[in-house]
């Protein structure tokens, strides 16, 4: 329901900002009505695991919640698999983290954050072919992001694909060169038109 969707969104936001108490409160608000909601159970476990004040004493409870959430979801939630991967990453179980990320990507293949997390783990375990494949997919998804070009070039170089690395950088430089005239035109247009304030009015003369 919409009410619980808002609680879940708040739960994720609070987790990202490390507002542990608020994250737990949002999780508990959902679980009051839906005690078997897999995504929320897993996220509650991740909050307990991520909170440095509760990590040690709640380690077993956190892992149990993460596993229970995965089971309750029927092993069909990319969120639960992602959470399980984050847990393994925290435990430095790099190979298991990659396995979980792959399971999550089977369920949501175009999830950019999942791909980035998996690429980081693939670098840790020196799965260079896998890293190259992941970086290639990220570039295909977001070719407008400069960092995706450089990261693909680095992945290709690490994998021993020197020619590919050079080709990726060459193409990127060509794209930047082709875009330069339009960027200059935009800058010239901005110079012609004075900046405007929040009300859309030009600033007062000094």
Short mmCIF file of C-alpha atoms in Angstrom, two decimals:
data_model
loop_
_atom_site.label_atom_id
_atom_site.label_comp_id
_atom_site.label_asym_id
_atom_site.label_seq_id
_atom_site.Cartn_x
_atom_site.Cartn_y
_atom_site.Cartn_z
CA UNK A 1 0.00 0.00 0.00
CA UNK A 2 1.02 3.59 -0.59
CA UNK A 3 1.48 4.29 3.12
CA UNK A 4 3.95 1.44 3.50
CA UNK A 5 5.67 2.41 0.25
CA UNK A 6 6.43 5.78 1.79
CA UNK A 7 7.75 4.10 4.92
CA UNK A 8 10.00 1.88 2.81
CA UNK A 9 11.32 4.84 0.84
CA UNK A 10 12.05 6.59 4.14
CA UNK A 11 13.75 3.43 5.41
CA UNK A 12 16.13 3.41 2.43
CA UNK A 13 16.80 7.16 2.69
CA UNK A 14 17.55 6.92 6.41
CA UNK A 15 19.87 3.97 5.81
CA UNK A 16 21.81 5.87 3.15
CA UNK A 17 22.16 8.83 5.52
CA UNK A 18 23.04 6.54 8.44
CA UNK A 19 20.05 7.70 10.49
CA UNK A 20 19.86 4.29 12.15
CA UNK A 21 17.08 4.96 14.67
CA UNK A 22 14.79 6.52 12.08
CA UNK A 23 15.52 3.67 9.67
CA UNK A 24 14.53 1.09 12.30
CA UNK A 25 11.37 3.04 13.11
CA UNK A 26 10.36 3.08 9.41
CA UNK A 27 11.03 -0.66 9.14
CA UNK A 28 8.99 -1.42 12.26
CA UNK A 29 6.09 0.68 10.97
CA UNK A 30 5.90 -1.57 7.91
CA UNK A 31 6.39 -4.81 9.83
CA UNK A 32 3.52 -3.95 12.19
CA UNK A 33 1.14 -4.45 9.27
CA UNK A 34 3.23 -6.78 7.09
CA UNK A 35 5.46 -8.89 9.38
CA UNK A 36 6.52 -11.18 6.53
CA UNK A 37 7.55 -8.50 4.04
CA UNK A 38 10.86 -9.82 2.74
CA UNK A 39 12.40 -6.55 1.55
CA UNK A 40 11.70 -4.83 4.88
CA UNK A 41 13.02 -7.76 6.94
CA UNK A 42 16.24 -7.75 4.94
CA UNK A 43 16.62 -3.99 5.18
CA UNK A 44 16.01 -4.08 8.94
CA UNK A 45 18.81 -6.62 9.22
CA UNK A 46 21.08 -4.41 7.12
CA UNK A 47 20.35 -1.43 9.38
CA UNK A 48 21.29 -3.44 12.47
CA UNK A 49 24.44 -4.63 10.72
CA UNK A 50 25.39 -1.17 9.48
CA UNK A 51 24.86 0.60 12.81
CA UNK A 52 28.24 0.59 14.60
CA UNK A 53 26.43 0.85 17.97
CA UNK A 54 24.48 -2.39 17.44
CA UNK A 55 26.67 -4.32 15.00
CA UNK A 56 28.44 -6.57 17.49
CA UNK A 57 25.56 -7.51 19.77
CA UNK A 58 23.05 -7.73 16.91
CA UNK A 59 25.24 -9.54 14.37
CA UNK A 60 23.32 -12.83 14.54
CA UNK A 61 19.91 -11.11 14.53
CA UNK A 62 20.96 -9.00 11.53
CA UNK A 63 22.05 -12.03 9.51
CA UNK A 64 18.93 -13.98 10.50
CA UNK A 65 16.71 -11.09 9.36
CA UNK A 66 18.55 -10.79 6.04
CA UNK A 67 18.22 -14.54 5.39
CA UNK A 68 14.58 -14.59 6.52
CA UNK A 69 13.76 -11.72 4.20
CA UNK A 70 15.29 -13.61 1.30
CA UNK A 71 13.23 -16.70 2.11
CA UNK A 72 10.00 -14.72 2.60
CA UNK A 73 10.52 -13.11 -0.80
CA UNK A 74 10.73 -16.54 -2.39
CA UNK A 75 14.31 -15.72 -3.44
CA UNK A 76 12.75 -13.44 -6.06
CA UNK A 77 13.60 -10.00 -4.68
CA UNK A 78 16.55 -8.14 -6.14
CA UNK A 79 16.53 -5.97 -3.01
CA UNK A 80 16.99 -8.97 -0.71
CA UNK A 81 19.81 -10.36 -2.86
CA UNK A 82 21.44 -6.93 -2.98
CA UNK A 83 21.23 -6.62 0.81
CA UNK A 84 22.73 -10.09 1.22
CA UNK A 85 25.55 -9.03 -1.10
CA UNK A 86 26.16 -5.89 0.97
CA UNK A 87 26.35 -8.05 4.08
CA UNK A 88 28.96 -10.31 2.49
CA UNK A 89 30.88 -7.27 1.30
CA UNK A 90 30.97 -6.00 4.87
CA UNK A 91 32.29 -9.40 5.97
CA UNK A 92 34.88 -9.29 3.18
CA UNK A 93 33.39 -12.36 1.56
CA UNK A 94 33.99 -10.89 -1.90
CA UNK A 95 33.12 -14.02 -3.90
CA UNK A 96 29.82 -14.50 -2.09
CA UNK A 97 29.02 -10.81 -2.55
CA UNK A 98 29.49 -11.16 -6.32
CA UNK A 99 27.28 -14.26 -6.35
CA UNK A 100 24.50 -12.34 -4.59
CA UNK A 101 24.83 -9.36 -6.93
CA UNK A 102 24.57 -11.68 -9.92
CA UNK A 103 21.38 -13.18 -8.48
CA UNK A 104 19.99 -9.67 -7.99
CA UNK A 105 20.89 -8.67 -11.56
CA UNK A 106 19.09 -11.73 -12.91
CA UNK A 107 15.95 -10.20 -11.39
CA UNK A 108 16.71 -6.59 -12.35
CA UNK A 109 19.35 -6.57 -15.11
CA UNK A 110 19.38 -2.79 -15.67
CA UNK A 111 20.05 -1.75 -12.07
CA UNK A 112 22.99 0.64 -12.32
CA UNK A 113 23.85 0.66 -8.59
CA UNK A 114 23.92 -3.13 -8.54
CA UNK A 115 26.32 -3.18 -11.47
CA UNK A 116 28.62 -0.67 -9.81
CA UNK A 117 28.66 -2.65 -6.59
CA UNK A 118 29.40 -5.85 -8.49
CA UNK A 119 32.20 -4.19 -10.47
CA UNK A 120 33.88 -3.15 -7.22
CA UNK A 121 33.73 -6.72 -5.92
CA UNK A 122 34.93 -8.18 -9.22
CA UNK A 123 37.98 -5.94 -8.95
CA UNK A 124 38.61 -7.24 -5.42
CA UNK A 125 38.57 -10.90 -6.46
CA UNK A 126 40.46 -10.15 -9.70
CA UNK A 127 37.61 -11.38 -11.89
CA UNK A 128 38.94 -9.19 -14.67
CA UNK A 129 36.86 -10.65 -17.48
CA UNK A 130 33.73 -10.20 -15.40
CA UNK A 131 34.81 -6.68 -14.50
CA UNK A 132 35.32 -5.83 -18.17
CA UNK A 133 31.86 -7.16 -19.06
CA UNK A 134 30.20 -5.20 -16.24
CA UNK A 135 31.97 -1.96 -17.16
CA UNK A 136 30.98 -2.44 -20.81
CA UNK A 137 27.31 -2.79 -19.80
CA UNK A 138 27.52 0.32 -17.63
CA UNK A 139 28.91 2.31 -20.55
CA UNK A 140 26.13 1.05 -22.82
CA UNK A 141 23.57 2.14 -20.24
CA UNK A 142 25.06 5.60 -19.60
CA UNK A 143 27.38 6.60 -22.49
CA UNK A 144 27.02 10.26 -21.53
CA UNK A 145 28.90 9.77 -18.26
CA UNK A 146 32.60 10.41 -18.79
CA UNK A 147 33.60 8.17 -15.89
CA UNK A 148 32.06 5.13 -17.58
CA UNK A 149 34.48 5.54 -20.49
CA UNK A 150 37.56 5.81 -18.30
CA UNK A 151 36.48 2.93 -16.06
CA UNK A 152 35.93 0.70 -19.09
CA UNK A 153 39.38 1.63 -20.39
CA UNK A 154 40.94 0.76 -17.03
CA UNK A 155 39.04 -2.55 -16.88
CA UNK A 156 40.20 -3.42 -20.41
CA UNK A 157 43.79 -2.60 -19.50
CA UNK A 158 43.62 -4.75 -16.34
CA UNK A 159 42.17 -7.62 -18.39
CA UNK A 160 45.11 -7.40 -20.80
CA UNK A 161 43.00 -5.91 -23.60
CA UNK A 162 45.43 -3.09 -24.36
CA UNK A 163 44.09 -2.38 -27.84
CA UNK A 164 40.54 -2.14 -26.53
CA UNK A 165 41.63 0.22 -23.74
CA UNK A 166 43.35 2.49 -26.26
CA UNK A 167 40.33 2.37 -28.58
CA UNK A 168 37.91 3.29 -25.78
CA UNK A 169 40.02 6.29 -24.77
CA UNK A 170 40.43 7.35 -28.40
CA UNK A 171 36.67 7.24 -29.00
CA UNK A 172 36.00 9.14 -25.81
CA UNK A 173 38.44 11.88 -26.76
CA UNK A 174 36.80 12.11 -30.19
CA UNK A 175 33.37 12.50 -28.60
CA UNK A 176 34.70 15.22 -26.29
CA UNK A 177 36.27 17.01 -29.27
CA UNK A 178 33.02 16.84 -31.24
CA UNK A 179 31.06 18.21 -28.29
CA UNK A 180 33.46 21.07 -27.67
CA UNK A 181 31.91 23.48 -30.26
CA UNK A 182 28.43 23.06 -28.79
CA UNK A 183 29.78 23.63 -25.27
CA UNK A 184 31.52 26.81 -26.42
CA UNK A 185 28.31 27.98 -28.05
CA UNK A 186 26.45 27.45 -24.79
CA UNK A 187 29.07 29.43 -22.89
CA UNK A 188 28.87 32.28 -25.41
CA UNK A 189 25.09 32.31 -25.14
CA UNK A 190 25.34 32.54 -21.35
CA UNK A 191 27.77 35.46 -21.70
CA UNK A 192 25.29 37.32 -23.88
CA UNK A 193 22.39 36.85 -21.47
CA UNK A 194 22.83 38.16 -17.91
CA UNK A 195 22.20 35.77 -15.06
CA UNK A 196 18.79 35.94 -13.49
CA UNK A 197 17.77 35.63 -9.88
CA UNK A 198 15.29 33.15 -8.40
CA UNK A 199 12.34 35.25 -9.64
CA UNK A 200 13.63 35.19 -13.20
CA UNK A 201 14.69 38.84 -13.09
CA UNK A 202 18.15 40.06 -14.12
CA UNK A 203 20.32 41.09 -11.17
CA UNK A 204 20.37 44.75 -10.24
CA UNK A 205 23.29 46.74 -11.65
CA UNK A 206 26.19 47.23 -9.25
#
